[in-house]
Amino acid sequence: MANVSVAAEWQLLGDRYYRKPDLYHPLRWKHIDLSRNKVACAPFGGPIALIRDDSKIVQLYAESALRKLRIFNSAGVPLSETIWKNPGGRLIGLSWTDDQTLVCIVQDGTVYRYTSHAELLEPNFSILGQEYLDENVVECVFWGNGVVCVTDACKVFSIADFKSKNPRPLRLADPAPEGIEELPHCVAVIEPQYTMSGNVEVLLAIGDGVVMVEEDEVQPLPLPPGDGPLQKMVVSGDGRFVASFTHDGRMAVYSTRLEKIFEYECESALPPEQLAWCGLDSVLLYWDDMLLMVGPSDEPVRYLYDEPIVLIPECDGVRILSNSSIEFLQLVPNSTVSIFKIGSTSPAALLYDALDHFDRRSAKADENLRLIRSSLSEAVEACVDAAGHEFDVSRQRTLLRAASYGQAFCSNFHRDRIQEMCKTLRVLNAVRSPEIGIPLSIQQYKLLTPSVLIGRLINAHQHLLALRISDYLGMNQEVVIMHWACSKITASLAIPDATLLEILLDKLKLCKGISYAAVAAHADKNGRRKLAAMLVEHEPRSSKQVPLLLSIGEEDTALIKATESGDTDLVYLVLFHILQKRQPLEFFGMIQARTLARDLFINYARCYKHEFLKDFFLSTGQLQEVAFLLWKESWELGKNPMASKGSPLHGPRIKLTEKAQSLFAETKEHTFESKAAEEHAKLLRIQHELEVTTKQAIFVDSSISDTIRTCIVLGNHRAAMKVKTEFKVSEKRWYWLKIFALATIRDWEALEKFSKEKRPPIGYRPFVEACIEADEKGESLKYIPKLTDPRERAESYARIGMAKEAADAASQAKDGELLGRLKLTFAQNAAASSIFDTLRDRLGVS
Amino acid sequence: MGSRGCVRFRGIYVLPIRGKKCLIIDPKLGGSLSSIIQTSLLKEHGVELRHLSAEPIQSDCTKVVFLVRSKIDLMKFICSNVHNDISKGLQREYHVYFVPRRAVVCEKVLEDEKVHQLMTIGEYPLYVVPLDEDVLSFELDLAYKESQVDGDTSSLWHIAKAIHKLEMVVPEINTLILLDREVDMVTPMCSQLTYEGLIDEFLHINNGSVELDASIMGVQQEGKKIKVPLNSSDKLFKEIRDLNFEVVVQILRQKATSMKQDYTEMTTTTQTVSELKDFVKKLNSLPEITRHINLAQHLSTFTSKPSFLGQLDMEHTIVEAQSYDICYEYIEEMIHKQEPLVNVLRLLILFSVTNSGLPKKHFDYLRRELLHSYGFEHMATLNNLEKAGLLKKQETKSNWLTIKRALQLVVDDTDTANPNDIAYVFSGYAPLSIRLIQHAVRSGWRPIEEILKLLPGPHSETKRGRFSSSPSFDTLQGASANIDRAADGRRSLVLVVFIGGVTFAEISALRFLTAQEGMAYDMIIGTTKIVSGHNLAETFVEKLG
């Protein structure tokens, strides 16, 4: 039976099964001998970097004398290579960071970084501090995005984050006391994400013990007696355990505070070449031709290899790379065990078996199904889960078919599960294909997340697959297309701008809302300014388009686009940019004909750049605007406290006003303004004189009318008259002003005298109004009878509460509406009210 | 009137600055913020609240947060505050939050003044403030002046952004009417005669409340001011806010009388328990009735003044546009009497707009008299008005008579108690703006296209877009929007945006329209600001000094 053959490949460690399927066999590379190379394999099925180990002798004829850094995908397909001729001594450490940058550290501490395309990332820098440059790096331990180095003087340095723009090396505390330069036997790190402090902790086996080193602290950790010195140490993937190899041939597992949890006595006291955790359940030890897997039970599993291997720890197992193949050693998942374990009668196994019977048209299929009816959904779930863990496509298919078969009889199974798993497997199978060479397990895929996977695909220039996957998973394709477009530009130096534009637009249009400006910026960075200009034309968002146009020097276009966008903020952005780069006159010329830009500039300059604004108006011949500015300045002088005290500052004020006047006079359209400025200057002079003669600082900056009023109130009628004549104040206005001024000082006698000077040009109503407003009914009665319009008379009487007189006047006017209104005014007064009713009746209005 | 949607705008914005701090806000933002954040809540969080001014900060907080509109002239206050601290050797942490977004020009000023590097800059994206169930404000009180006089069209961008945001929050809006205030500057210059409009004219409603002497509201506390909230959560106010003030007085009288009657019956005859219950229920509305009776009484002290009646009379005479000389002389006299400048400007604008300017002789004469009466510094005011086209020299014949007749703007027998036309809001004048919307909603722009050409401002295609046949947002909403919503009994939702402000009277008129039978639309009103002739005219007043 098929089931038997599956389980036959498993090995039992304690009570748990392990399996070791081939991921790729054979590998695509040729003539690679791992033992002669330094090897760095990125986790999550990432690329493999190889470089000849310079501590080994070069075999003439068999190898090129040139040292090369070569990068392959996990299936051994060559991706890139470059000649290694970096100075700095022997290569000590080589490892991939989380974002798949290859970090190489050489003896003198220089750090070289490469992309997966074997392109050197500038700048190089030293991991050693300035004053330790003469020391040599002897050991490097990497984690996610960081590294710890130990020098031959036993100093410890660390870089916490290679991803940051400017990775800064940090010197940690010295593990050994001053003067003692004993090198550690081995080093291990606990990643910052697992430490209390959030900083890296380094374990160093020195002498018989272990010390833990932090940034500014050294802490000796006592080892159980007899364990030290330790030959090898490695920290588990979750940062909780340390596996180690003791001097006397024992493999010991400690907590990170070195309390022993478990130990196993090996047959050899020679330390293994490699020591690695396989998931969290077992530890692998590799000697020359043997791989030993030790678990919590007594009996380990042994694998024999006749070629060198490299262990690549993953979150859920270990990948084993050899010259000819790559395998994945993992704990067999529970669902798989329940289906394929020999003699299993679990519901899932029965379901799987039922499918087999069904395919062979055996009635036993139905019998199986009936047996597991109550736990059918559980069985379906197990089949789906097991399918996910399979690398073999035909087995995935069989398991999914079993699930699907079971689901047909199962009412309460979440149907999307199978569909989802199919989707996931399609993606996984696609990236596992040797051309792509990313052999992710489902667990790794989930930990990595689809968006990071897509990021890795595009970094590997697998744009088409990335695009298809993101489309298939319903993710935004923008990031893929954007990266493609940028890579395309970089790679297409020989293609003319117009042709390349066509090619790019064709793809860019696939994605709504993509930033053409970002692509254009990239083109500009690659020295293709014309292409950038053509691309940015297609950017619909002005807020992205305009800054880019500025950066590629298209200032005119930027100004036009900013103006068209209606976004004043963008217009200002362009304005200030041009202002900074051009001469003022050139700037003025650019904005003069552009209304919005010009007006915005004026608004800005009006608040903070008065003189500059004056220059602008002068250069563009807008003299009246200059005049307004000068006039405004004259007022600002007035606000100066020195000026209001009648000091000679009046002189400059008047001068400025007169200058404004003459500028206004330059253009015919501004005669009115010119006249006003002239009058203003004259008024200032007169007011100044008045302040001097009256010794009262109350005139300056009041209006002509107010000046007249003030003079009258002060009893200075001659001065009032002088102002009147100077400014040709009309009789009408003069009367209003004088009447109200006299009422203000309640000089009723003078008022009466004034009313009799001659027949008032505005009648007697103003006299009545002034008296009523001053609440002088008696005075008002002097003038009410003189009102010629009976309506006005009626209303005036009404206002001072004389109903009878009001009614008489109203009846003279024969105005029904007026009567009605007056009646309302007297609503509270029954007697008065009836008078109006009678009158209204008489007039025949209702 | 549809109350759909507006409430969804009450968002809570949080400034991400921890700890004790001094929050200095732009005074103009105070009102709109208070409708979103409670000041008491701020105090609980250890926030000292100050208003931004030229005066230096009096606070020992080490963190200072400025919350300002992105206006150039406000920057000088921030700079002087910081410079003052520096000169005193005070070290503080400064944060500037721009409402609604950062502005290059403001940051440039901060750079010019060398304080930019001391600031942490942020944004506070407040684009829309809900004022009531159906009214949203973009809080751009200077929008009209800025775009008409200064040529600064920033507010238009802001409006577009706000409408865009509205569209996301209230997707059921399927028609948008944009109305530029420029089209109708007549209406806001007329005195509003609805209850709410009158309150605004005389007492100035600020963010949904008026501030009054306590004594007016019958509270005997010497010199104390109290805030009276005015919004639709007050049931009685909701009932009477849109009515003509005359009618409001009658309604209030009736309510008071019936209350008194019930009370008398209550004390003289025996009542059943359920009758007692009804009475108590009525009693609950007593505080509201008292409040509005007090308010109405206070208002009538203004409305009964001869000067107000005279002004109303003059407004109607100007709108009638039959007696030029009377109007001219009236305004001349106002200037001679030195009546408050803004009152003069209102009539002057109304006069100039309806006559499409004044004959040169009168134009120059009135301007001269104005400068003589109010001071030469108002040259700037006159210049502003001229740039905005609100007070200008007559160059063409006025179209106002034609417009007035064609759109029946003057309605002679208006029954204010049972109105059958929007003209009730101005006792006989139908606001032009709302008349246009009425036409648009009923039969589209097309039938009145000829009239639209006579109105100021360019008439773009969008303005005359085929309103009734295809709502302009169809394409954005996908196929479903093509279904005629009116047909399934649900009314369509129209967003009417007034660019440059709307008056309470106009809002009332719109509410009146939507309440009409056979109306297929609910309306939400968006505006740059609630305005009155007073504050609109005030924005143009500027002194040279």
Short mmCIF file of N, CA and C in Angstrom, two decimals, chain A residues 106 115 147 175 179 182 190 208 219 325 399 402 411 425 464 502 513 523 549 626 638 641 655 670 676 725 729 794:
data_model
loop_
_atom_site.label_atom_id
_atom_site.label_comp_id
_atom_site.label_asym_id
_atom_site.label_seq_id
_atom_site.Cartn_x
_atom_site.Cartn_y
_atom_site.Cartn_z
N VAL A 106 35.98 40.91 6.68
CA VAL A 106 37.35 40.42 6.52
C VAL A 106 38.15 40.72 7.77
N THR A 115 24.50 42.82 -2.96
CA THR A 115 23.11 42.42 -3.22
C THR A 115 23.14 40.99 -3.72
N VAL A 147 25.39 41.51 13.71
CA VAL A 147 26.56 40.66 13.83
C VAL A 147 27.34 41.03 15.10
N PRO A 175 35.13 41.11 27.62
CA PRO A 175 34.77 39.86 28.32
C PRO A 175 35.82 39.46 29.35
N GLY A 179 44.33 43.19 30.19
CA GLY A 179 45.62 42.51 30.11
C GLY A 179 45.53 41.04 29.76
N GLU A 182 42.95 36.21 26.47
CA GLU A 182 42.68 34.82 26.15
C GLU A 182 41.49 34.77 25.20
N ILE A 190 22.50 35.85 21.79
CA ILE A 190 21.06 35.83 21.99
C ILE A 190 20.53 37.09 21.32
N ASP A 208 37.39 27.89 31.61
CA ASP A 208 36.47 26.83 31.98
C ASP A 208 35.03 27.32 32.07
N GLN A 219 28.97 39.55 32.69
CA GLN A 219 28.41 38.75 33.78
C GLN A 219 28.92 37.32 33.62
N SER A 325 22.81 17.84 -3.62
CA SER A 325 21.37 17.95 -3.37
C SER A 325 21.10 18.88 -2.20
N LEU A 399 -3.91 14.18 -1.44
CA LEU A 399 -4.44 14.57 -0.15
C LEU A 399 -5.59 15.55 -0.28
N ALA A 402 -8.61 13.73 -1.37
CA ALA A 402 -9.22 13.04 -0.24
C ALA A 402 -10.05 14.03 0.58
N SER A 411 -21.25 18.40 6.22
CA SER A 411 -22.03 19.62 6.09
C SER A 411 -21.38 20.80 6.82
N LEU A 425 -0.80 26.48 -1.99
CA LEU A 425 0.09 25.49 -2.60
C LEU A 425 0.52 25.89 -4.00
N LEU A 464 7.56 38.91 -13.38
CA LEU A 464 6.33 38.34 -13.92
C LEU A 464 5.66 37.45 -12.89
N GLU A 502 7.17 54.15 -24.16
CA GLU A 502 6.07 53.30 -24.61
C GLU A 502 6.02 52.01 -23.80
N GLY A 513 -3.44 54.45 -10.08
CA GLY A 513 -2.91 55.20 -8.94
C GLY A 513 -1.43 54.99 -8.71
N ALA A 523 14.16 57.59 -13.21
CA ALA A 523 14.77 57.86 -14.52
C ALA A 523 15.75 59.01 -14.41
N LEU A 549 9.13 67.92 -11.14
CA LEU A 549 9.46 68.84 -12.22
C LEU A 549 10.52 69.84 -11.76
N VAL A 626 2.82 100.88 -5.60
CA VAL A 626 3.91 101.42 -4.79
C VAL A 626 3.36 102.53 -3.92
N GLY A 638 2.89 106.49 11.91
CA GLY A 638 1.95 107.11 12.84
C GLY A 638 1.74 106.28 14.08
N PRO A 641 4.91 105.31 18.72
CA PRO A 641 4.47 106.17 19.83
C PRO A 641 5.16 107.55 19.80
N LYS A 655 5.60 113.53 4.24
CA LYS A 655 6.41 113.34 3.02
C LYS A 655 6.02 112.07 2.30
N HIS A 670 -5.92 107.02 -11.54
CA HIS A 670 -5.85 107.12 -10.08
C HIS A 670 -5.91 108.55 -9.58
N ALA A 676 -7.09 112.12 -2.85
CA ALA A 676 -7.29 111.71 -1.46
C ALA A 676 -5.98 111.80 -0.68
N THR A 725 -13.84 124.94 5.18
CA THR A 725 -13.50 125.59 3.91
C THR A 725 -12.32 124.92 3.24
N VAL A 729 -16.13 121.17 2.57
CA VAL A 729 -17.17 120.31 3.13
C VAL A 729 -18.52 120.89 2.74
N ALA A 794 -45.78 113.43 11.97
CA ALA A 794 -46.55 112.42 12.71
C ALA A 794 -45.60 111.46 13.42
#
